[in-house]
Short mmCIF file of C-alpha atoms in Angstrom, two decimals:
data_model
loop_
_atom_site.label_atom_id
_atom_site.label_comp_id
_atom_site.label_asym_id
_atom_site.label_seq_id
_atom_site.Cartn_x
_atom_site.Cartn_y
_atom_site.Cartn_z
CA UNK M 1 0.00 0.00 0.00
CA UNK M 2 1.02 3.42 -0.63
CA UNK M 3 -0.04 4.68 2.44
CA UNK M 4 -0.88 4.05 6.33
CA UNK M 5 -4.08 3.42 7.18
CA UNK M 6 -5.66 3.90 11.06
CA UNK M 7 -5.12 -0.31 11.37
CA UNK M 8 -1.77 -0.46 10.96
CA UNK M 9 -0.91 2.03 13.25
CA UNK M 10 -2.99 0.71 15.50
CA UNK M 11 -1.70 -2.57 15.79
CA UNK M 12 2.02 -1.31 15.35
CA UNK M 13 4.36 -2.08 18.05
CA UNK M 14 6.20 0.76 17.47
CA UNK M 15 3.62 3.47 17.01
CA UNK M 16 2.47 1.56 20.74
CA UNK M 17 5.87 1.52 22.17
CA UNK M 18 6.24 5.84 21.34
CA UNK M 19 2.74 6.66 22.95
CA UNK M 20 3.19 5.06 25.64
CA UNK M 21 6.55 6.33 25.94
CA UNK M 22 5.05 9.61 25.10
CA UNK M 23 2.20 9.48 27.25
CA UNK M 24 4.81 8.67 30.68
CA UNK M 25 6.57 11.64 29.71
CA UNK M 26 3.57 13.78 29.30
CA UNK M 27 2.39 12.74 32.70
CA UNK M 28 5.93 13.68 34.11
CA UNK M 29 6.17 16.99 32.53
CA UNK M 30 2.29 17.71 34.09
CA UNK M 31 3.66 16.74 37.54
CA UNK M 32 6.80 19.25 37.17
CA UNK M 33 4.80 22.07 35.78
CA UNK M 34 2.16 21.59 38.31
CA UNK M 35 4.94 22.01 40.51
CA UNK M 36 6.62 24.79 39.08
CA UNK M 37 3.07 26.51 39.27
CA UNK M 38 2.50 26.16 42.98
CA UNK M 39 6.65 26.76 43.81
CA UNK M 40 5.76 30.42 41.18
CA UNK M 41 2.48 31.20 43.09
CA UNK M 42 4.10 30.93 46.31
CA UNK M 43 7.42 33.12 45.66
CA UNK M 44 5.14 35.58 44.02
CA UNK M 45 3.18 35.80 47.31
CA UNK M 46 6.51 35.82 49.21
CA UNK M 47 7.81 38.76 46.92
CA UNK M 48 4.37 40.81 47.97
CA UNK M 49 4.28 39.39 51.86
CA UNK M 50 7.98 41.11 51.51
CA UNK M 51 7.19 44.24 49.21
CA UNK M 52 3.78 44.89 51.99
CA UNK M 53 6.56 45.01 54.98
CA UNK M 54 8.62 47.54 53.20
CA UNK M 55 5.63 49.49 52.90
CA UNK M 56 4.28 49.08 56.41
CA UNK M 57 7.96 50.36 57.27
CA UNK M 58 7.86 53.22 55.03
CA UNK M 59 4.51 54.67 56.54
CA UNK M 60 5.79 53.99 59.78
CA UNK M 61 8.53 56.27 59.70
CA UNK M 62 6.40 58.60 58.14
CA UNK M 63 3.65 57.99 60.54
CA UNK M 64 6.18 58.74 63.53
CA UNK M 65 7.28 62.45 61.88
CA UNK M 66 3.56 63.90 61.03
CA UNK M 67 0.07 63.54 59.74
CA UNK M 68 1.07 65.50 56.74
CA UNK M 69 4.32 63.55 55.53
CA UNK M 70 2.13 60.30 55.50
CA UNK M 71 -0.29 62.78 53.33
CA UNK M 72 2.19 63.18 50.96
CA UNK M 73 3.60 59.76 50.80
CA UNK M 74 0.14 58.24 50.46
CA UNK M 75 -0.58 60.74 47.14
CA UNK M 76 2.99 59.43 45.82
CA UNK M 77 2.12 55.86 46.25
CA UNK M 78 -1.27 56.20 44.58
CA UNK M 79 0.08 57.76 41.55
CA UNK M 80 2.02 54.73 40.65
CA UNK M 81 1.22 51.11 40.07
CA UNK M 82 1.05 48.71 42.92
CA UNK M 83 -0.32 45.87 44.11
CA UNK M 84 -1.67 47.46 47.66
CA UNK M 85 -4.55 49.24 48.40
CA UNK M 86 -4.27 52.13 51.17
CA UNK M 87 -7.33 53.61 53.44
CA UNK M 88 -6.95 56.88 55.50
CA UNK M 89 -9.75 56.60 57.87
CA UNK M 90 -11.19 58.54 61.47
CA UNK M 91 -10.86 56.27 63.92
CA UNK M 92 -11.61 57.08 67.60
CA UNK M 93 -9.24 54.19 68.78
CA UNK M 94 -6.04 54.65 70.60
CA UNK M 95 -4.44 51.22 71.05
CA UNK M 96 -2.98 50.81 67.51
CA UNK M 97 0.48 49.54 67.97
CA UNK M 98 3.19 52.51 66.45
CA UNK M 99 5.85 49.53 66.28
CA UNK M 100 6.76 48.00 63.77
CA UNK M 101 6.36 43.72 63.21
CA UNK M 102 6.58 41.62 59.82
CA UNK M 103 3.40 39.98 58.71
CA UNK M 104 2.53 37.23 55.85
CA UNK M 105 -0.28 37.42 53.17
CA UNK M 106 -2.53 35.57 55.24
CA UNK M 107 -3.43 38.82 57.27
CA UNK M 108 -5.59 40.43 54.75
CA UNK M 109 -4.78 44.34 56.19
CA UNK M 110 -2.49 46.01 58.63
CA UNK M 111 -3.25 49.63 60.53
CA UNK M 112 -1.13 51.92 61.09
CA UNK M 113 -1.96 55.03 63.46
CA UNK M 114 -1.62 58.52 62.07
CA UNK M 115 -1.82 61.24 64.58
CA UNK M 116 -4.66 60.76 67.00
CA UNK M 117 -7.55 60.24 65.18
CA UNK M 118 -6.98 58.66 61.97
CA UNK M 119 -5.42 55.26 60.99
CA UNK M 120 -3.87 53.90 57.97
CA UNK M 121 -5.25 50.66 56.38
CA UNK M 122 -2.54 48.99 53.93
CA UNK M 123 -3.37 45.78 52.20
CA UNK M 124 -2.61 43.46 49.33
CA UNK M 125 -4.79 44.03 46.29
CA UNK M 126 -6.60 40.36 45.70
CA UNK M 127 -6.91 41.22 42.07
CA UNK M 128 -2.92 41.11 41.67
CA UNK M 129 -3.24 38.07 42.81
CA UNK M 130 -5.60 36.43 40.43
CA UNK M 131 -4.40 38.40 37.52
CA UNK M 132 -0.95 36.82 38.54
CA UNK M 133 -2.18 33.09 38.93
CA UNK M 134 -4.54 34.31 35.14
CA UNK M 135 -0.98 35.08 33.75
CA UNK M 136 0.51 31.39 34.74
CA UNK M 137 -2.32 29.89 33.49
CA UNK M 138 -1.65 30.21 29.43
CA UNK M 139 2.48 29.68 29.84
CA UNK M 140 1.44 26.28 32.15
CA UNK M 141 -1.24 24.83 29.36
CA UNK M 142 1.45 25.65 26.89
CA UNK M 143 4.07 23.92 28.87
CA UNK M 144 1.26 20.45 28.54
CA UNK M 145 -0.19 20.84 25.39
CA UNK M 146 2.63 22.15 23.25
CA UNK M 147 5.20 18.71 24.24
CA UNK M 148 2.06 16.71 23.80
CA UNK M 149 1.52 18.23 20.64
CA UNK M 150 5.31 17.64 19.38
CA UNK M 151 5.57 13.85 20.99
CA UNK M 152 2.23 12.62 18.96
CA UNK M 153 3.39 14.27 16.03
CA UNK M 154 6.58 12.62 16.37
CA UNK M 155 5.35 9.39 16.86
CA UNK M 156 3.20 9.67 14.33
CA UNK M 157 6.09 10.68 11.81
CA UNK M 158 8.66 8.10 12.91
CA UNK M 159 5.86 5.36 12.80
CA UNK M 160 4.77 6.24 9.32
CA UNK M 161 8.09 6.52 8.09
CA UNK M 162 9.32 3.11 10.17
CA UNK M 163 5.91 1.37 8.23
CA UNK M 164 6.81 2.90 5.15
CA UNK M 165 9.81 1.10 4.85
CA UNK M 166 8.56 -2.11 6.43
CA UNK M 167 5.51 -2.36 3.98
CA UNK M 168 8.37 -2.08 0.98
CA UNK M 169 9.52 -5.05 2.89
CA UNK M 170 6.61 -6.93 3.16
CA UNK M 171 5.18 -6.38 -0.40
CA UNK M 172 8.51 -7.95 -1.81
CA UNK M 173 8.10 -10.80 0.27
CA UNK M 174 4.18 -11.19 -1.12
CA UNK M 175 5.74 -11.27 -4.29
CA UNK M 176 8.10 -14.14 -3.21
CA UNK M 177 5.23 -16.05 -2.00
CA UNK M 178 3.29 -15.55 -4.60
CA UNK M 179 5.79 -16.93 -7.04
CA UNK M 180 7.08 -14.02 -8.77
CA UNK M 181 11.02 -14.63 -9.53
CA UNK M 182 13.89 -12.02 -9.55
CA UNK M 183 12.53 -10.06 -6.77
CA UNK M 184 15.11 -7.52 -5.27
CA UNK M 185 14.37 -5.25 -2.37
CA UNK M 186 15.83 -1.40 -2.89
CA UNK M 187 19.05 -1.02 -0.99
CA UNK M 188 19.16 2.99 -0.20
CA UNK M 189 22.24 4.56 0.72
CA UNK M 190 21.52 4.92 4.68
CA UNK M 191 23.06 2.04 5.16
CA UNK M 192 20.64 1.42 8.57
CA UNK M 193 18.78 -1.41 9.89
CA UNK M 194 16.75 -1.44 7.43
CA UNK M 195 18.88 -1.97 4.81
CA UNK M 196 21.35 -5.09 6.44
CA UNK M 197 17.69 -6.69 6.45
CA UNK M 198 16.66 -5.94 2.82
CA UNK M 199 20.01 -7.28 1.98
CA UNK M 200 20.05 -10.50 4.22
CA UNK M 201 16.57 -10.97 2.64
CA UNK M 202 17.35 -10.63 -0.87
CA UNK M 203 20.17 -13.26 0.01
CA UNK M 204 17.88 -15.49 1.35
CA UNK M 205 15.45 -14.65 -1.97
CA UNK M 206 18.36 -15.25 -4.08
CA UNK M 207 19.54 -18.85 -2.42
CA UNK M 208 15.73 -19.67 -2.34
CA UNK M 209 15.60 -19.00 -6.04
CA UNK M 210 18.83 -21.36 -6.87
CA UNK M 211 17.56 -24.14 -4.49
CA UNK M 212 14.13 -24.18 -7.00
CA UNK M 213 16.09 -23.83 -9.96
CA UNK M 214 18.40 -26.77 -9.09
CA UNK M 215 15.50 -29.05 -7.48
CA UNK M 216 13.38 -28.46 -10.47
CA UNK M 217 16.42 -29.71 -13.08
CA UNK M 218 17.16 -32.33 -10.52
CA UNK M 219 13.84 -33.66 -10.69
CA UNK M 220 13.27 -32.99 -14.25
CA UNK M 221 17.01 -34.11 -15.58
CA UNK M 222 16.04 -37.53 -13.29
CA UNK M 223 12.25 -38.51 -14.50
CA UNK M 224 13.91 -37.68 -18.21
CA UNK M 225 16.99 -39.69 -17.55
CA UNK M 226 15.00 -42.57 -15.94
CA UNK M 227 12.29 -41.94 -19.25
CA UNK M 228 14.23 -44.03 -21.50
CA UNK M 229 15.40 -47.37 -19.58
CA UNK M 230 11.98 -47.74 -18.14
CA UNK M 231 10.63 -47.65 -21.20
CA UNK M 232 12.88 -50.18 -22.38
CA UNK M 233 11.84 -52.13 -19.31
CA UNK M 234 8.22 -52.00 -20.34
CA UNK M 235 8.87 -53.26 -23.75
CA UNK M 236 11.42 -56.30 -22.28
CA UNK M 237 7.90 -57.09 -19.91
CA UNK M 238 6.00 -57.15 -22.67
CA UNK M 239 8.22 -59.69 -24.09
CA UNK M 240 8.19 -61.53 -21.60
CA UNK M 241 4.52 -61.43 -21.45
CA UNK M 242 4.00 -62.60 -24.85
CA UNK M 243 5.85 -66.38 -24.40
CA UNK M 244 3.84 -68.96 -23.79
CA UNK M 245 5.81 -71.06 -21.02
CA UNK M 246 5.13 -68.72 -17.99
CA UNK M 247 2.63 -70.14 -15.45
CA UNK M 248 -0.18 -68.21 -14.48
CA UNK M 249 1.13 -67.05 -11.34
CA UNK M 250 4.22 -65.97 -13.30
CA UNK M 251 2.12 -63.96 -15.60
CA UNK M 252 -0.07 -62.51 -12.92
CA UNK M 253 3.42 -61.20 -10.78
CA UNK M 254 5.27 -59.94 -14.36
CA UNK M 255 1.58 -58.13 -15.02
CA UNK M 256 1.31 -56.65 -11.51
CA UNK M 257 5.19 -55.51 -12.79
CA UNK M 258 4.07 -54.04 -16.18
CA UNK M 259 0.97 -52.26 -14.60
CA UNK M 260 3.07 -50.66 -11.62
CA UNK M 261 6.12 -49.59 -14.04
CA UNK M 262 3.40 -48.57 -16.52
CA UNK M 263 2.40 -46.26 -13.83
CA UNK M 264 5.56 -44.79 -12.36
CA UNK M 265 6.41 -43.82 -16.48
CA UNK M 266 3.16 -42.24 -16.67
CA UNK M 267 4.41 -40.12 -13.69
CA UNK M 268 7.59 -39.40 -15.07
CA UNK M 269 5.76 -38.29 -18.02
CA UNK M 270 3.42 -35.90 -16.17
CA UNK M 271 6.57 -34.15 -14.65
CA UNK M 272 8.22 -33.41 -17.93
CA UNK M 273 5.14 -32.09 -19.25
CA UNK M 274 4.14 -29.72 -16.05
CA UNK M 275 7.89 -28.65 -16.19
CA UNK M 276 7.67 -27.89 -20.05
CA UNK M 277 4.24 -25.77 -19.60
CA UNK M 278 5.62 -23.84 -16.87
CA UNK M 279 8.86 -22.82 -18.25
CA UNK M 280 7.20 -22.43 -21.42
CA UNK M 281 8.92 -24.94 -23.64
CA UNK M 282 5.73 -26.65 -25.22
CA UNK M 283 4.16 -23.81 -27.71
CA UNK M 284 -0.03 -23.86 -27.63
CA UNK M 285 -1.76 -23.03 -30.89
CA UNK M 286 -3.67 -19.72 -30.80
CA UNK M 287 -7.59 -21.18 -32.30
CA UNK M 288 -11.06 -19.84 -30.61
CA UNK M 289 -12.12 -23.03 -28.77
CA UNK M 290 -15.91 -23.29 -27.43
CA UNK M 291 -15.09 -24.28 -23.97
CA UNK M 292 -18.97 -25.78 -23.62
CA UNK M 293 -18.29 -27.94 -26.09
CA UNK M 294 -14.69 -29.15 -25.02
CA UNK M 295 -16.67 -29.45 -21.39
CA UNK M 296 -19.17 -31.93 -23.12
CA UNK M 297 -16.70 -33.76 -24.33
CA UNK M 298 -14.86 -34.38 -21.22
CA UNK M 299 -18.27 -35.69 -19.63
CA UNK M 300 -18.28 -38.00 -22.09
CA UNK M 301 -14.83 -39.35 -21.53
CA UNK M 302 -15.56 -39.70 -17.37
CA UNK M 303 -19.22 -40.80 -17.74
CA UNK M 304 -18.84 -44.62 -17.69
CA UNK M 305 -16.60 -44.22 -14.25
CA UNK M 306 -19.22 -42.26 -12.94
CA UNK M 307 -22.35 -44.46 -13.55
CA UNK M 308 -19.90 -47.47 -12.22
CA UNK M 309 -19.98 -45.19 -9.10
CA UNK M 310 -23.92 -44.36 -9.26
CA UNK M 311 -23.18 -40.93 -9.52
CA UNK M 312 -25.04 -38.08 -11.11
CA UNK M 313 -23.42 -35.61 -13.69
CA UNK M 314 -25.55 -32.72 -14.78
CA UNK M 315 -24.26 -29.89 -17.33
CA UNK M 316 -26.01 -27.05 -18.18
CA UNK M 317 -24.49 -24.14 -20.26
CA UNK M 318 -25.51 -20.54 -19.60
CA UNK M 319 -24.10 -18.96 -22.50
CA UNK M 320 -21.39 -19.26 -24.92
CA UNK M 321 -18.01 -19.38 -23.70
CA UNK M 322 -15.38 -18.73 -26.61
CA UNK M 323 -11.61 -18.66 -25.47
CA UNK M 324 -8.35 -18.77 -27.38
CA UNK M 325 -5.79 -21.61 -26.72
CA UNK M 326 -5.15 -25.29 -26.91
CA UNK M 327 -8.12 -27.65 -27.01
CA UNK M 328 -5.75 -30.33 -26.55
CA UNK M 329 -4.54 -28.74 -23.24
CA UNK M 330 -8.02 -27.45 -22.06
CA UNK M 331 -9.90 -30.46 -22.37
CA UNK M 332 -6.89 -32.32 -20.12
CA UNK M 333 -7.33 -29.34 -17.44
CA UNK M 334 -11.08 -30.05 -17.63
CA UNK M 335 -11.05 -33.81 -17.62
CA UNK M 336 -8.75 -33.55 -14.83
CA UNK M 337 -10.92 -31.43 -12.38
CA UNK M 338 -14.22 -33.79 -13.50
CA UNK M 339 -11.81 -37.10 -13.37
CA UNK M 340 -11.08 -35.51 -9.27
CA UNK M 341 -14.70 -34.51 -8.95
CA UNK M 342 -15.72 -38.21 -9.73
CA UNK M 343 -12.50 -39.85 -7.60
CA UNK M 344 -13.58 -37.95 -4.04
CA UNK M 345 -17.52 -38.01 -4.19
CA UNK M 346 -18.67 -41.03 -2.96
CA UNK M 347 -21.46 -43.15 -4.94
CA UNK M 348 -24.78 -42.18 -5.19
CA UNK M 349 -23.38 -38.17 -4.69
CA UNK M 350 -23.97 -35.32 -7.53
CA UNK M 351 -21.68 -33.48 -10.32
CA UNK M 352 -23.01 -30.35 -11.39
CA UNK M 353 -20.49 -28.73 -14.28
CA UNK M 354 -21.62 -25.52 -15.64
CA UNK M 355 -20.81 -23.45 -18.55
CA UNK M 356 -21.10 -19.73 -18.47
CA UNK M 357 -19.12 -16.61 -20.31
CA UNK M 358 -16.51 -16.73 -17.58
CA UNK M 359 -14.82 -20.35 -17.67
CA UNK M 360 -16.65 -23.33 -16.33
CA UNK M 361 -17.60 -24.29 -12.67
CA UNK M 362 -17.24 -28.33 -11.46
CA UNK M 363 -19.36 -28.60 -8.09
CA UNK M 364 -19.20 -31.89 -6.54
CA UNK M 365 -20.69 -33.39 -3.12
CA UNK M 366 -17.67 -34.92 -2.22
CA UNK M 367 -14.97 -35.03 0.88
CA UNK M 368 -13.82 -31.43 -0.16
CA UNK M 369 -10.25 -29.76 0.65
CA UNK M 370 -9.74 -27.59 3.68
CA UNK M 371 -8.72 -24.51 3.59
CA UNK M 372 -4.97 -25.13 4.83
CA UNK M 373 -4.93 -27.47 1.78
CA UNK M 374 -6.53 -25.55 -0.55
CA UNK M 375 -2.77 -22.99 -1.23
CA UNK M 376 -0.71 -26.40 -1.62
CA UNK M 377 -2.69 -28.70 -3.84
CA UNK M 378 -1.44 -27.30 -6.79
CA UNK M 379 1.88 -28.42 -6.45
CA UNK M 380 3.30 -30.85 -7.86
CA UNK M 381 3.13 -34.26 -5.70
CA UNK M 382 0.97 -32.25 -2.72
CA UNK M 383 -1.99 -34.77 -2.17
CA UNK M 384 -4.57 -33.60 1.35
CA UNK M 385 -4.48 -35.83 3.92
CA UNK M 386 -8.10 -37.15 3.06
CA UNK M 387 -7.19 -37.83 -0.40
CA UNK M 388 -4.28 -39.89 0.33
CA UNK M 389 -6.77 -43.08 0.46
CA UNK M 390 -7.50 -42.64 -3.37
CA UNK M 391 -5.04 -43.72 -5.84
CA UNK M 392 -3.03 -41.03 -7.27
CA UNK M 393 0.11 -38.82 -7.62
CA UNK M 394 -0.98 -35.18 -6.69
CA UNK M 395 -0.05 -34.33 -9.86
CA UNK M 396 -3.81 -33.99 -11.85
CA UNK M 397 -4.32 -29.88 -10.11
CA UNK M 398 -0.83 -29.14 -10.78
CA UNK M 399 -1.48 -29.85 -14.49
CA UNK M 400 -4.46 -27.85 -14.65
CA UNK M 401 -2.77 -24.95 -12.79
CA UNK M 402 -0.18 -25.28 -15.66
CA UNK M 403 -2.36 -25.17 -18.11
CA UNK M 404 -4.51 -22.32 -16.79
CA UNK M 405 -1.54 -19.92 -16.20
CA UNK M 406 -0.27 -20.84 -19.45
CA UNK M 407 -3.28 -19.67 -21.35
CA UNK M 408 -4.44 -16.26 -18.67
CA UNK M 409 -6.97 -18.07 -16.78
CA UNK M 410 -7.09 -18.17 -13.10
CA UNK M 411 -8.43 -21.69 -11.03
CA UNK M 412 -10.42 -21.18 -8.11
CA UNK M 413 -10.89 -24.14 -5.45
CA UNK M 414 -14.08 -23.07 -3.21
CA UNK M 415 -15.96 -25.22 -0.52
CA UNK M 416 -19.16 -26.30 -2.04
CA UNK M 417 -20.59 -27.57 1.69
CA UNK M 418 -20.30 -30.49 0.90
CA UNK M 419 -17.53 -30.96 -1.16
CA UNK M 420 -15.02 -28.80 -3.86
CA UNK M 421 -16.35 -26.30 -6.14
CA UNK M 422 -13.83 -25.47 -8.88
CA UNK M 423 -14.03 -22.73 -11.10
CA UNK M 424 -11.83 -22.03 -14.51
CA UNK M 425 -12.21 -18.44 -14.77
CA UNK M 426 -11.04 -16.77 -18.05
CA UNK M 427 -10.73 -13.07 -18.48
CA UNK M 428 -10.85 -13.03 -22.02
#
């Protein structure tokens, strides 16, 4: 994919790992700049409790030389900006101390006497409070949501770039499994993690590659090899079959012989041939074929085994299905699906084969293939565990697949409940 969707970061480790990371962090930095907040509020309060006893001292001393100094002193304060209020009131008492003691913000006023009849009131102004703890308020959400910001961000980035790189990853290794060949993954020039890994894996792709390659000439250099003398070995048993002095049980154990070698060369056969359609040696002839018709004819061939078996067959065609390609070749990849429809549905069961403008669909009431089976059949040899009581050599599906690729078309194995439903499905 070219991008990353909500479900992959979701269920990405590393996207997990940063947020949480993030998120421990976040409730760190809210714990400090709580902190900081209360440790400001109270050294502001400090600074006034401090600046209030410098005043109180300054109207003392003025207090102690007359009425009209404090007069003065009291128009000079007012004119400029502070955080204290000041009230000269009549007052008729006489026990107002004239010394001097600190104080703290949690006396809301102190008096001061001027003269004999008039005190001084001097007190913090609770609006320079608030408007102080207002001020903290914006720099302390900033301090929260501005980090928070920046770490989701981050993870967000580093995530989508770490995915990035890992989905280049993982689509090269679809390809691989899918069976493309000469897949490289792009080296950059970081020379990071990421890129010992894309090399290690296009190693691995590379030595995977070579270990097909050889296995495949192995097997097909040995069941061409072994071709010719067991050929020769069928025609010296049919020699031998042909004289007249063998016994019957003689005959019967050199038959048993002919029939088994007779098999194992048919094998042999069926391996060149899948080899030769899928590395493209065997050229098809290009002719429209009516695929209802070569269908029909198949039926025909596999009807006798499947009235020995009590079995239904039904074919209907749809509409007419014209594709381009072998007949030869299609007919064997449809006899081959109707010959394993007929081989797994027990007697008395149903074949329904129908013929419609995409392909042609095989639905039988048979055993089936699971699922886990259902990406391996179609390789050469692979026979399911429930097939393995049937006589065969798992190599009927890996014929048609063959076949199929080599002419566009695409076979699709689907559970039928019960049984396989198998559909050749042609684009053209």
């Amino acid at each position: 994919m070219s991008f990353v969707d909500d479900y992959a970061l979701t269920r990405s480790s590393v996207f997990k790992t940063l947020v949480s990371l993030f998120l421990l962090v976040t409730l760190i930095n809210i714990i400090v700049i709580h902190q900081v907040y209360r440790d400001s509020d109270n050294f502001h309060r400090q600074q006034l409790a401090r600046q209030l006893n410098e005043e109180i001292l300054e109207f003392n001393f003025a207090a102690q030389q007359s009425t009209e100094d404090v007069r003065q002193l009291l128009e000079t304060k007012r004119s400029a900006t502070t955080p204290f209020y000041y009230n000269l009131i009549e007052t008729d008492e006489i026990d107002l101390p004239h010394s001097y003691y600190p104080i703290d913000l949690q006396r809301n006023r102190h008096n001061i006497l001027v003269g004999n009849n008039l005190k001084l009131e001097i007190g913090v102004n609770k609006t320079a409070v608030e408007e102080y703890r207002k001020s903290l308020i914006p720099i302390v959400f900033s301090g929260i949501i501005l980090p928070v910001a920046v770490m989701i961000i981050s993870a967000l980035f580093f995530t989508v770039l770490i995915l990035k790189r890992l989905e280049k990853v993982n689509h090269a290794m679809n390809r691989v499994l899918c069976g493309e060949h000469n897949v490289k993954i792009a080296v950059s020039r970081q020379d990071d993690e990421f890129d010992i890994l894309a090399i290690h894996l296009n190693f691995m792709i590379e030595q995977m590659a070579k270990n097909e390659s050889s296995l495949k000439s192995l097997t097909t250099g040995l069941a061409h090899d072994m071709r010719t003398p067991m050929a020769r070995l069928k025609l010296r048993l049919e020699d031998i079959l042909d004289q007249d002095k063998l016994s019957l049980s003689q005959r019967a154990s050199i038959s048993a012989c002919y029939d088994e070698l007779e098999l194992i060369l048919s094998l042999f056969n069926s391996m060149l041939e899948i080899a030769k359609l899928n590395s493209g040696q065997i050229n098809i002839s290009k002719e429209s074929i009516d695929l209802g018709k070569v269908t029909q004819d198949a039926i025909e061939f596999i009807a006798p085994v499947a009235e020995a078996k009590q079995q239904r067959l039904t074919f209907r065609q749809d509409t007419l299905c014209e594709v381009t390609g072998d007949r030869s070749l299609l007919f064997r990849a449809v006899f081959n699906l109707l010959e394993n429809a007929v081989k797994y549905t027990p007697s008395g069961g149903s074949i329904d084969i129908v013929a419609d403008c995409y392909g042609v669909v095989i639905a039988d009431t048979g055993i089936g293939i699971s699922d886990y089976d259902k990406m391996y059949v179609c390789r050469p040899m692979y026979r399911a565990d429930q097939s393995r009581s049937e006589a065969g050599n798992g190599l009927g599906l890996s014929l048609v697949d063959a076949v199929v690729n080599l002419h566009n078309a695409h076979l699709f194995l689907r559970d039928n409940n019960p049984g396989l439903r198998a559909r050749l499905y042609f684009d053209n």
